[in-house]
Structures are given as structure tokens and as C-alpha cells.
Coordinates of N, CA and C in Angstrom, one line a residue:
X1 N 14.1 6.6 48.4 CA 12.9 6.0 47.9 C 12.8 6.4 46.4
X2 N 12.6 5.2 45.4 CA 12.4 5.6 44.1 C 11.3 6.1 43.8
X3 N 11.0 7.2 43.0 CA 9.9 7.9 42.4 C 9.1 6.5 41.2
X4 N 7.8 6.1 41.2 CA 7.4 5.4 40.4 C 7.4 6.7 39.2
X5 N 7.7 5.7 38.0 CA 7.2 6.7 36.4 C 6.1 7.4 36.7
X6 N 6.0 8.6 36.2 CA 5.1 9.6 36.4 C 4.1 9.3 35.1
X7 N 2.7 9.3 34.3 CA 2.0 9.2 33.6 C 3.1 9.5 32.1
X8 N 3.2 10.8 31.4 CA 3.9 11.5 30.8 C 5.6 10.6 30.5
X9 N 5.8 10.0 31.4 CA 6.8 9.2 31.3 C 7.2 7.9 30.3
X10 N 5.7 7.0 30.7 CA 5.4 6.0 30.3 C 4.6 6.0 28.7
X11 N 4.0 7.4 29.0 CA 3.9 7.9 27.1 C 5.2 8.0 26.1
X12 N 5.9 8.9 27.1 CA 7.0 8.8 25.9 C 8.2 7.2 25.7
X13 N 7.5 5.9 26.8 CA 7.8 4.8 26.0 C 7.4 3.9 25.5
X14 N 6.1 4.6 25.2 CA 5.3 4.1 24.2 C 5.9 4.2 22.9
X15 N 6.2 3.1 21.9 CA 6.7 3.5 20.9 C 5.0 3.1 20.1
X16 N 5.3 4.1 19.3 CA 4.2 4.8 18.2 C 4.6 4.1 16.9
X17 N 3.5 3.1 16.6 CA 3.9 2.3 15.3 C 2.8 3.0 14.1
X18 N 3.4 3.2 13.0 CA 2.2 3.3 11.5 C 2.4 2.3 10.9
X19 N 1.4 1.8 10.3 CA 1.5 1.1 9.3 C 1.1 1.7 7.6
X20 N 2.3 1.3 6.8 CA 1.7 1.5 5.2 C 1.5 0.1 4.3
X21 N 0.6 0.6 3.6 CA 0.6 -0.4 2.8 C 0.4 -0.4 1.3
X22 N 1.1 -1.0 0.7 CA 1.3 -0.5 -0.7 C 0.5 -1.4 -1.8
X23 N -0.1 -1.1 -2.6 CA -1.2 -1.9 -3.5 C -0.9 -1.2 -4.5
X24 N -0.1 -2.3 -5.8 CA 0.1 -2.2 -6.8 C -1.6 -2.9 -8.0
X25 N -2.5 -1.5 -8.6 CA -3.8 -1.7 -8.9 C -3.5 -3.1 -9.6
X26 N -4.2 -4.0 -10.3 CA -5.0 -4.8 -10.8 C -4.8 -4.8 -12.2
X27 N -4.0 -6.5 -12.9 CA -3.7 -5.9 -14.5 C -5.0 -5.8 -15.3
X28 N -4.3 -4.9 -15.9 CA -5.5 -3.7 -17.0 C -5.0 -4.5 -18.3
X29 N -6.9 -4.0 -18.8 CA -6.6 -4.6 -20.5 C -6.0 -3.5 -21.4
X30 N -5.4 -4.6 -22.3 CA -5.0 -4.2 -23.5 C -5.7 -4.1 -24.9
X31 N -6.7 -4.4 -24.9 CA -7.3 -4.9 -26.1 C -7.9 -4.0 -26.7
X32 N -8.0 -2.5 -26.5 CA -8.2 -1.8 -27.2 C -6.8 -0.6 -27.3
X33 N -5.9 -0.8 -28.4 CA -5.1 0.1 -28.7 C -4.9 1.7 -28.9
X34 N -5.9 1.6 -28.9 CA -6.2 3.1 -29.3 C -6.6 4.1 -28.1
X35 N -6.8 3.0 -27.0 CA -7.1 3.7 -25.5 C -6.1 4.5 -24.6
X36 N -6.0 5.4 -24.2 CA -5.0 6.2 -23.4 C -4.6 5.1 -22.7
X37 N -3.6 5.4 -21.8 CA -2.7 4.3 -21.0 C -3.9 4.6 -19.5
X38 N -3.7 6.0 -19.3 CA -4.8 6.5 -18.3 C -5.9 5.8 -18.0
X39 N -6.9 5.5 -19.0 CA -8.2 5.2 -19.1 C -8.3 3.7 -19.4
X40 N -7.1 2.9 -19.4 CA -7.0 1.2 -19.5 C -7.8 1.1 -18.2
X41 N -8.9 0.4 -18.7 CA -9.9 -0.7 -17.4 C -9.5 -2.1 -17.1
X42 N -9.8 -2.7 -16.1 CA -9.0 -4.0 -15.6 C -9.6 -4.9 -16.6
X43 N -8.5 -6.0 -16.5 CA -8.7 -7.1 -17.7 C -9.6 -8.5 -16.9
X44 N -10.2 -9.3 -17.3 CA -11.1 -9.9 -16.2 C -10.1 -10.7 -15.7
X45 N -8.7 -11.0 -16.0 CA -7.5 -11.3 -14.8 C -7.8 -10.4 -13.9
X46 N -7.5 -9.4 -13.8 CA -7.1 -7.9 -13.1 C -8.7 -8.6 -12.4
X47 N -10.1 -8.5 -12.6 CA -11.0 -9.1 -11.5 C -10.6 -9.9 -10.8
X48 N -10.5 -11.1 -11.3 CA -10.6 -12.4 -10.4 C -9.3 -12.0 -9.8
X49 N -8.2 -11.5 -9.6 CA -7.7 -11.4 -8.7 C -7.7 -10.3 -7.6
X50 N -9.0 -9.0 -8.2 CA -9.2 -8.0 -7.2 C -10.4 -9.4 -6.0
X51 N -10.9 -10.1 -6.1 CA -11.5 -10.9 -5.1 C -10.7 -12.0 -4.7
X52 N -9.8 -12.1 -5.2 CA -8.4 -12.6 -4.1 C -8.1 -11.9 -3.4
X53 N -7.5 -10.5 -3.4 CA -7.1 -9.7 -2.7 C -8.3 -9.1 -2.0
X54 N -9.4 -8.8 -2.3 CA -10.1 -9.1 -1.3 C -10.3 -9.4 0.2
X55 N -10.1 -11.3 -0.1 CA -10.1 -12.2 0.6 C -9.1 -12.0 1.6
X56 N -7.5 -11.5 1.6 CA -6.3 -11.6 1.6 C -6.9 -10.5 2.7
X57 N -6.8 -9.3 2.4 CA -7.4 -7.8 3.1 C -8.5 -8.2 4.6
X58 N -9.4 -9.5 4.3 CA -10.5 -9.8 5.1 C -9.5 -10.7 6.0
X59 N -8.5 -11.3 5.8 CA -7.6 -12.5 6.4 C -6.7 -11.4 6.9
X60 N -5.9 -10.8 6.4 CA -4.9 -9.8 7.2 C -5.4 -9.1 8.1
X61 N -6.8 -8.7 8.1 CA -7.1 -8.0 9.2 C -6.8 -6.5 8.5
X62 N -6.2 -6.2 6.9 CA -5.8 -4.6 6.7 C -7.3 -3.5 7.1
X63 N -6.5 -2.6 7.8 CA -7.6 -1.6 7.9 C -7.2 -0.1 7.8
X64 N -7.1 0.7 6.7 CA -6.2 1.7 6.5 C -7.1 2.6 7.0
X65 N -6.8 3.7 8.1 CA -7.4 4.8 8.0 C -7.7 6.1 6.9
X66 N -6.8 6.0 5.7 CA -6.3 6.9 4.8 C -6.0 5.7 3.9
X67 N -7.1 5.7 2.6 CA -6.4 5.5 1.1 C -6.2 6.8 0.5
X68 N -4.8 6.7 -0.3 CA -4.4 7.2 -1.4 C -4.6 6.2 -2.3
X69 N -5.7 6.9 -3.5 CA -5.4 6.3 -5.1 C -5.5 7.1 -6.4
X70 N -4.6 6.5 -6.9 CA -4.2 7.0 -8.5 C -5.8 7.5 -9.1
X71 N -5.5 8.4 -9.9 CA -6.6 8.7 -10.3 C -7.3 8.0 -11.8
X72 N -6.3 7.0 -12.1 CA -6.1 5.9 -13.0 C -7.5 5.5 -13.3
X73 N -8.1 5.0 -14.0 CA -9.2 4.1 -14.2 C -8.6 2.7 -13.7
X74 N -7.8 2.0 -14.1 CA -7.4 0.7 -13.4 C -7.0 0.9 -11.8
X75 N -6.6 2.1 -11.4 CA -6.2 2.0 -10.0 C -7.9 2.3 -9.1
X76 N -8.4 3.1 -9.8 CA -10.1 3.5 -9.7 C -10.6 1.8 -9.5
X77 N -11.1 1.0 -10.3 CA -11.4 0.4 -10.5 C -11.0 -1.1 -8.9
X78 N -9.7 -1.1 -9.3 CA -8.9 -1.9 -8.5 C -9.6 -1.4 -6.6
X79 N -10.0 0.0 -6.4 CA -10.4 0.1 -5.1 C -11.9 0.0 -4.8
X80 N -12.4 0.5 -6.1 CA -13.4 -0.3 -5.9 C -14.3 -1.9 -5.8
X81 N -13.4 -2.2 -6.2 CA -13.8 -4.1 -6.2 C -13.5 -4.2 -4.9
X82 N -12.5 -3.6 -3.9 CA -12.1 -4.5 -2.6 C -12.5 -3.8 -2.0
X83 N -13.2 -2.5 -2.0 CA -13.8 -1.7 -0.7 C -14.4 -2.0 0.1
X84 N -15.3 -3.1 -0.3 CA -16.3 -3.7 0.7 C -15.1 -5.0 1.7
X85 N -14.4 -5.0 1.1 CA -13.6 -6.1 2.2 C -12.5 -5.4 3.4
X86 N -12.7 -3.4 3.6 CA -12.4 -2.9 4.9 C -13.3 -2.8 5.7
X87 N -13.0 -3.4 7.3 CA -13.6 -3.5 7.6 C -14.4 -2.1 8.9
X88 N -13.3 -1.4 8.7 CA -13.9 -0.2 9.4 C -13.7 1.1 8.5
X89 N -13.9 2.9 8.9 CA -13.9 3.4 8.1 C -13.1 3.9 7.4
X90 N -12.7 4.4 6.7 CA -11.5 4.9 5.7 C -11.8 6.5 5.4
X91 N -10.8 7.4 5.2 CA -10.7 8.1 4.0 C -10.5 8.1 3.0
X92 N -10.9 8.3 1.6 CA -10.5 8.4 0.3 C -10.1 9.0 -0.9
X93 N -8.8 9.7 -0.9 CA -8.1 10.5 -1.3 C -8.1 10.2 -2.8
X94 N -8.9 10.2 -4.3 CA -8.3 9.8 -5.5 C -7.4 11.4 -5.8
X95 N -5.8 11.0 -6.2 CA -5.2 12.1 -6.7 C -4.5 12.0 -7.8
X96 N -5.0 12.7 -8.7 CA -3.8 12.3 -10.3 C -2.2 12.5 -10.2
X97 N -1.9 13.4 -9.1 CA -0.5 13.0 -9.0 C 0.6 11.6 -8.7
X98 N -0.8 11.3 -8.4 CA 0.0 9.2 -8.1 C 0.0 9.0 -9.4
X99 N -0.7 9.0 -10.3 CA -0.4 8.3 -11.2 C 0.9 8.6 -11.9
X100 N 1.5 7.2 -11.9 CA 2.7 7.1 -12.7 C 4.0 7.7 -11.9
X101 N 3.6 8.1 -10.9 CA 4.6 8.5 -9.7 C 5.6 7.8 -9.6
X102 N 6.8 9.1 -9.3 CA 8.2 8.4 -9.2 C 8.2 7.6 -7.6
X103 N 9.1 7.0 -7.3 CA 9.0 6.3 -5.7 C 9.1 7.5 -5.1
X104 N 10.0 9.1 -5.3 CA 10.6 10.1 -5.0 C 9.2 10.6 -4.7
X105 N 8.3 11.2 -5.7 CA 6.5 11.9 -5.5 C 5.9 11.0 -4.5
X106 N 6.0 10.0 -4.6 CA 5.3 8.6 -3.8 C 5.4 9.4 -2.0
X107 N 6.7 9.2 -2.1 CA 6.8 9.4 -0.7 C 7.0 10.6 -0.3
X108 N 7.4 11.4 -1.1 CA 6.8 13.2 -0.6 C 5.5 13.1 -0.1
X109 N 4.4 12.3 -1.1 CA 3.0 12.2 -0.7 C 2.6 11.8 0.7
X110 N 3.2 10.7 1.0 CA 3.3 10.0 2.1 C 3.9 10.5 3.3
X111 N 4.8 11.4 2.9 CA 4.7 12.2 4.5 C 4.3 13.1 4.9
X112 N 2.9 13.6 4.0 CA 1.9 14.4 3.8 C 1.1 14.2 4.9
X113 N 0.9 12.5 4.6 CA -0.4 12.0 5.6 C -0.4 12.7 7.2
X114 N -1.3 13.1 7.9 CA -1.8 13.7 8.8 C -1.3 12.9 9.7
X115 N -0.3 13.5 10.8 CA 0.2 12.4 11.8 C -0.3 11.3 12.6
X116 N -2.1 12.1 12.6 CA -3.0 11.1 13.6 C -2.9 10.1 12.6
X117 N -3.2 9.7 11.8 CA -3.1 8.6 11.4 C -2.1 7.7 11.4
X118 N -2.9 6.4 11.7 CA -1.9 5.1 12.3 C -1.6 4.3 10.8
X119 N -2.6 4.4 9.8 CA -2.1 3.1 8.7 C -2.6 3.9 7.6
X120 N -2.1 4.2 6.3 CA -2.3 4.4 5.4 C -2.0 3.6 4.3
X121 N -3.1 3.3 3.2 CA -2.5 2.4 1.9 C -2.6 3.7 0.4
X122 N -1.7 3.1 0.3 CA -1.8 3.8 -1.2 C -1.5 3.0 -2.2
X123 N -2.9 3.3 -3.6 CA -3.0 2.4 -4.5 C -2.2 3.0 -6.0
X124 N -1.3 2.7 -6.3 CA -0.7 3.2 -7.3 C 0.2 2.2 -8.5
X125 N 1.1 2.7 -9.0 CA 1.5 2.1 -10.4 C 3.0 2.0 -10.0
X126 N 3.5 0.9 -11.0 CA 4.8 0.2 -11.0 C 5.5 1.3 -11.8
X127 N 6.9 2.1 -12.3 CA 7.9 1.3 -11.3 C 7.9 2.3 -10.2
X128 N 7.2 3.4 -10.0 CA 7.4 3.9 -8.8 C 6.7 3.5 -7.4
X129 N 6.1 2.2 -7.3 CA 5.7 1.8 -6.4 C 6.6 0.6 -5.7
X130 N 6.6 -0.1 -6.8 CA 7.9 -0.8 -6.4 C 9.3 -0.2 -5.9
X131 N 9.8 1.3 -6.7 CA 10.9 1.5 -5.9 C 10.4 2.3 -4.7
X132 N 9.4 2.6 -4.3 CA 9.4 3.2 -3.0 C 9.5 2.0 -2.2
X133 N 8.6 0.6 -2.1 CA 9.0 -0.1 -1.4 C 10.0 -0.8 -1.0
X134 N 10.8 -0.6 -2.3 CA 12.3 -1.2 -1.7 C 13.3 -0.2 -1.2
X135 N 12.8 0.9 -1.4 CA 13.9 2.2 -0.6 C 13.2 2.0 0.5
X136 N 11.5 2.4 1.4 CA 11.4 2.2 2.6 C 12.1 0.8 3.4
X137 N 12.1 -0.4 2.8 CA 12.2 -1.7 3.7 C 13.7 -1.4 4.4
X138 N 13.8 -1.3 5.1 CA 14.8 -1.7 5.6 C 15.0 -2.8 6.9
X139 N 14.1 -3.8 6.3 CA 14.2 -5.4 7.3 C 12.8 -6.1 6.6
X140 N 12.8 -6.8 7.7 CA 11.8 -7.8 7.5 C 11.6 -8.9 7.0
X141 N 10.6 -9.6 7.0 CA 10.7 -10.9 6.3 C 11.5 -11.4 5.7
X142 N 12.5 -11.8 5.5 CA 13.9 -12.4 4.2 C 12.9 -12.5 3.2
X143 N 12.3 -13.7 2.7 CA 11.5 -14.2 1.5 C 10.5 -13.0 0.9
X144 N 10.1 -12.0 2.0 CA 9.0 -11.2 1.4 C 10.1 -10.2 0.5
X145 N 11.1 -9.6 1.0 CA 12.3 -8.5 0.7 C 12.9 -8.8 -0.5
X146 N 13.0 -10.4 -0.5 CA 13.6 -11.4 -1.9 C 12.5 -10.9 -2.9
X147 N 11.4 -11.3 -2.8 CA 10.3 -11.3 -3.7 C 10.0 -9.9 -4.0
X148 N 10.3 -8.9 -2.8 CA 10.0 -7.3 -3.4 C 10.5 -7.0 -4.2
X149 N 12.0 -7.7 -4.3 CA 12.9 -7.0 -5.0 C 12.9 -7.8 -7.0
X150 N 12.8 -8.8 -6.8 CA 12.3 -9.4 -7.8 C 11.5 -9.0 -8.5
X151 N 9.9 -8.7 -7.9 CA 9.2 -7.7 -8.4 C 7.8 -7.7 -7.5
X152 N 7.0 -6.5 -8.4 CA 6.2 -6.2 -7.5 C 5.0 -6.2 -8.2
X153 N 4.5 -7.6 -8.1 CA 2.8 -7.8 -9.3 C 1.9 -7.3 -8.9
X154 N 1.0 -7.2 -10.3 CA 0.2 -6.2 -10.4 C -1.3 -7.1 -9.1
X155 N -1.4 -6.3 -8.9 CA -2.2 -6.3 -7.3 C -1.8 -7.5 -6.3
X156 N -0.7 -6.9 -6.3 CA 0.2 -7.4 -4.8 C 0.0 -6.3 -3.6
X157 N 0.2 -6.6 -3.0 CA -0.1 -5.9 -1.5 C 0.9 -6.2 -0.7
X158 N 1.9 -4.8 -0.6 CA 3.1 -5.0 0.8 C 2.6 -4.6 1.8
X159 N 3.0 -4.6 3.2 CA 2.6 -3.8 4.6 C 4.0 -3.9 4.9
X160 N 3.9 -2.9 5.3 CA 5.0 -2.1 6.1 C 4.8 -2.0 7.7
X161 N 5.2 -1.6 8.6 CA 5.7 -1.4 9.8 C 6.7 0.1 10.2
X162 N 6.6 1.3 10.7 CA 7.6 1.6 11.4 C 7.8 2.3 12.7
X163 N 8.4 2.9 13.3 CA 8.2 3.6 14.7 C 7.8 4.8 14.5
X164 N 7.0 5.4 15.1 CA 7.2 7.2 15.2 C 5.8 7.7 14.9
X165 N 6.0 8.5 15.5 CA 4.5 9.6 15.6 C 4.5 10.5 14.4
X166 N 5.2 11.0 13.8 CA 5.1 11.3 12.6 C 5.4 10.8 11.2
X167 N 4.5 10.5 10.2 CA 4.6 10.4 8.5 C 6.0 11.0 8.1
X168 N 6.3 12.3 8.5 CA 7.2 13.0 7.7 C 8.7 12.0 7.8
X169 N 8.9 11.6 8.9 CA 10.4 10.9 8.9 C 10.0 9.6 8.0
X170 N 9.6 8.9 7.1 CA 9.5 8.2 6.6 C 10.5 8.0 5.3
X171 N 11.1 7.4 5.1 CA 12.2 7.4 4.7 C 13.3 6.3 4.3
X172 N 14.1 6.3 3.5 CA 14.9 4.9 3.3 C 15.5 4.2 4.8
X173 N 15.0 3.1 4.4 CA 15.2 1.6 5.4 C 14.6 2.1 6.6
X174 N 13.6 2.5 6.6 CA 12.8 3.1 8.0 C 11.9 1.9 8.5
X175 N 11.4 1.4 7.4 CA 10.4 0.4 7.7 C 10.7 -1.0 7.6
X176 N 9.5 -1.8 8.7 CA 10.0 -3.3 8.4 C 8.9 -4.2 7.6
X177 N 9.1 -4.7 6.5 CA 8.3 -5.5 5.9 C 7.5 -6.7 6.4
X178 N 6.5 -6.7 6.5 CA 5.5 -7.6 7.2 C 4.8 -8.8 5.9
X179 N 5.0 -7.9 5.1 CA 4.3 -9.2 4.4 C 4.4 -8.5 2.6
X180 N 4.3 -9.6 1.8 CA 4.5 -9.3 0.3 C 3.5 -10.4 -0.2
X181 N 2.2 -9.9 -0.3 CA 1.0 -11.2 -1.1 C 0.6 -10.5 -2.4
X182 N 0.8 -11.7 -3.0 CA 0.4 -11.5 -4.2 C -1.2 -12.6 -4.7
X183 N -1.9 -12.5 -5.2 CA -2.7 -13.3 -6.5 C -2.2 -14.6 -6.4
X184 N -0.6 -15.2 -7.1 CA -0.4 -16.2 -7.2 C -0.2 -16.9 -5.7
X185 N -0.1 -16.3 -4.2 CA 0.1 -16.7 -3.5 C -1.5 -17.6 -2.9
X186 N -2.3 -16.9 -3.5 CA -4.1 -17.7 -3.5 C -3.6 -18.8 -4.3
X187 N -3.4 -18.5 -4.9 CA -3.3 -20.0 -6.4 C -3.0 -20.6 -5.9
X188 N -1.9 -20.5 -4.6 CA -1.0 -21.9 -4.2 C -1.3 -21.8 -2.7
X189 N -2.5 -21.3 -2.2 CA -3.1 -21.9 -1.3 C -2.2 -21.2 0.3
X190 N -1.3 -20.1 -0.4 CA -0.3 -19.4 0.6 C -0.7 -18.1 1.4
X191 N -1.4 -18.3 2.8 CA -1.6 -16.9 3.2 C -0.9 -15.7 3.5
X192 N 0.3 -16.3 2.9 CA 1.4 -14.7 2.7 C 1.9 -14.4 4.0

């Protein structure tokens, strides 16, 4: 007689998915030269496209349990325009070590996150946001992976996908890319 799976069994084939998601803040003005790079506030581009993304966040369904954000004034700014478009509750971590972070700090940070947590976003700055996402992907979408790699505009939003109960294995080509939206993808009427 075969033994049916015992409770404890059918846990461990549960495979344990997190989600990240990566949000490059909102372009910042320039029009005052004399301003720290730090303290650049968004340009009213950098608006009208924080209520695209927005929109995009309310359509995806994103629901991070854990933001990480730069302690930037533009990355500041950038989370608070879309805050009201999560739909359940969040933590909110602003930390000055994002700012300007290598992909390498990025994801030390990231395997910080508390293993209970299922989705984290973190809002941070180019080029180390962009190279973390292209060291994590390892699959996904063709066209989104094309476009990651090409580049990563300023308040674009990747999601990620990977297996495992813990943050800390997080790691090159661990993750599968789900989606790459950007601003211009509103313009052309594309739900990413």
C-alpha cells in the first residue's frame, strides 16, 4: 500500500516565489545649476509620468510588501506621487545608501530583506539599477530583456520573479523578468 504525502511533504513542493521590482525614480530638473545632484526635484516630465506609472502599478496589480527608497529628493518625490496607487500595506524604508548605488550595494541590500517577505520594490538611480537588473534576469520576456538591456528609463518599472524562501540567494540570472514598462509605453497605448 502506498503511503499518501504526509502534510510536511507537500510544503516542501511548494515552490516559494518573491517578487522584486525595480523603479528607476522619475526625470529630475535641471534648471537650477547650482543645486546638488542629491537635492534635484522632479521636472514636470518626471510628474506626468509619475501618474502614468501610477496607472501601470493600479493595472499590474504591483503590491510590494517592502519599499526600499533612495534618500534622493527625486527618488523621495517619485514615491510619493504613486503611493496612493498600492493597494495594500507596505513598509517604507528611505535609505541614503541607495543612492547612487553600485548594482553590487543594490543587491547586498536586497538580500537583507526579511525572508517573510514575498515582494519587494526598490526605488533607486541608474547606472546601478540598471546593472542589477540585468545581472539578476536570467530569462524572461525576450522583448522586455532586449529593452533592459538597451536601457533602463527614468521611471520604468521591471518585475522580477524567482524561486526560494530566502532574499539572500538572490543572485546573477536567478530571476525571470516579467515585465519592463516604461512612460513611453502609456504614449503608445502598451500595457507592458
Amino acid at each position: 500500500m502506498i503511503e499518501p504525502p504526509s502534510a510536511n511533504q507537500h510544503l516542501c513542493n511548494l515552490k516559494i516565489m518573491k517578487t522584486l521590482y525595480l523603479l528607476r525614480h522619475a526625470k529630475s530638473s535641471w534648471d537650477d545649476p547650482g543645486l546638488a545632484d542629491f537635492d534635484r526635484a522632479l521636472s514636470g516630465r518626471g510628474k506626468r509620468a509619475c501618474r502614468a506609472l501610477a496607472e501601470a502599478i493600479v493595472s499590474f496589480g504591483v503590491a510590494p510588501e517592502l519599499i526600499l527608497c533612495s534618500s534622493a529628493r527625486r527618488t523621495q518625490e517619485t514615491f510619493e506621487r504613486i503611493a496612493p496607487a498600492f493597494a495594500k500595506k507596505y513598509t517604507l524604508s528611505v535609505e541614503r545608501q541607495l543612492y547612487l548605488a553600485s548594482a553590487r550595494k543594490l543587491l547586498e541590500r536586497l538580500r537583507r530583506v526579511p525572508d517573510g517577505t514575498h515582494s519587494a520594490l526598490l526605488i533607486g538611480h541608474n547606472p546601478g539599477l540598471q546593472r542589477l537588473a540585468q545581472m539578476v534576469a536570467g530569462g524572461g520576456d525576450r522583448s522586455a530583456l532586449d529593452r533592459l538591456d538597451a536601457k533602463f528609463p527614468t521611471a520604468a518599472l521591471a518585475e522580477f520573479n524567482f524561486s526560494g524562501a530566502e532574499w539572500g540567494i538572490l543572485g546573477a540570472g536567478i530571476a525571470e523578468l516579467v515585465r519592463l514598462w516604461s512612460p513611453r509605453d502609456a504614449e503608445k497605448g502598451d500595457a507592458g
